[in-house]
């Protein structure tokens, strides 16, 4: 059986909104778009591509699909991600979009999400999710996430969409890798580890 792998870029206070460009996602009056860019470096970029290079398919929520579909088909060919993301099959979880989708090799997820993800994993080996915060919450609630690749940057914004927002299902995670990159960026890899354990200081 394949794996579903989520990759997110986060501030220290958990904000994952619009890391790439000022106008990427201004929903909610967010005016910190592009916060990740000054903190990128060549080595961490190479690791990100290495993590992504094993993807057999890409699963996206509607908003992230719109952002990606507006950029990657026209992105410079010398960016390693350009060929990768344009080439892999892309699945979009959306109730508002209609086929045909504009980005090559893209199709809508129809029917039960858990069943479709299980089918994708069996067909593609590794299905990756990038951004797509609402979709990730659904995948976590359904217990479908096999790995979290989290890139945590030393910046605090205080506002914006968070990866683990309201409605997150309580769960324990097992840290399997931790690397510090330039600028103090943390590369953290987690796998699900069941329900949280609780203690009592008075015991």
CSV table of C-alpha atoms in Angstrom, one decimal, residues 15 36 78 81 84 92 111 201:
chain,number,residue,atom,x,y,z
A,15,UNK,CA,0.8,30.0,10.1
A,36,UNK,CA,9.1,32.3,3.4
A,78,UNK,CA,15.0,25.4,-15.0
A,81,UNK,CA,9.7,21.6,-9.4
A,84,UNK,CA,7.8,17.5,-11.6
A,92,UNK,CA,-8.4,18.2,-6.7
A,111,UNK,CA,-17.2,10.3,-4.3
A,201,UNK,CA,1.2,15.9,38.1
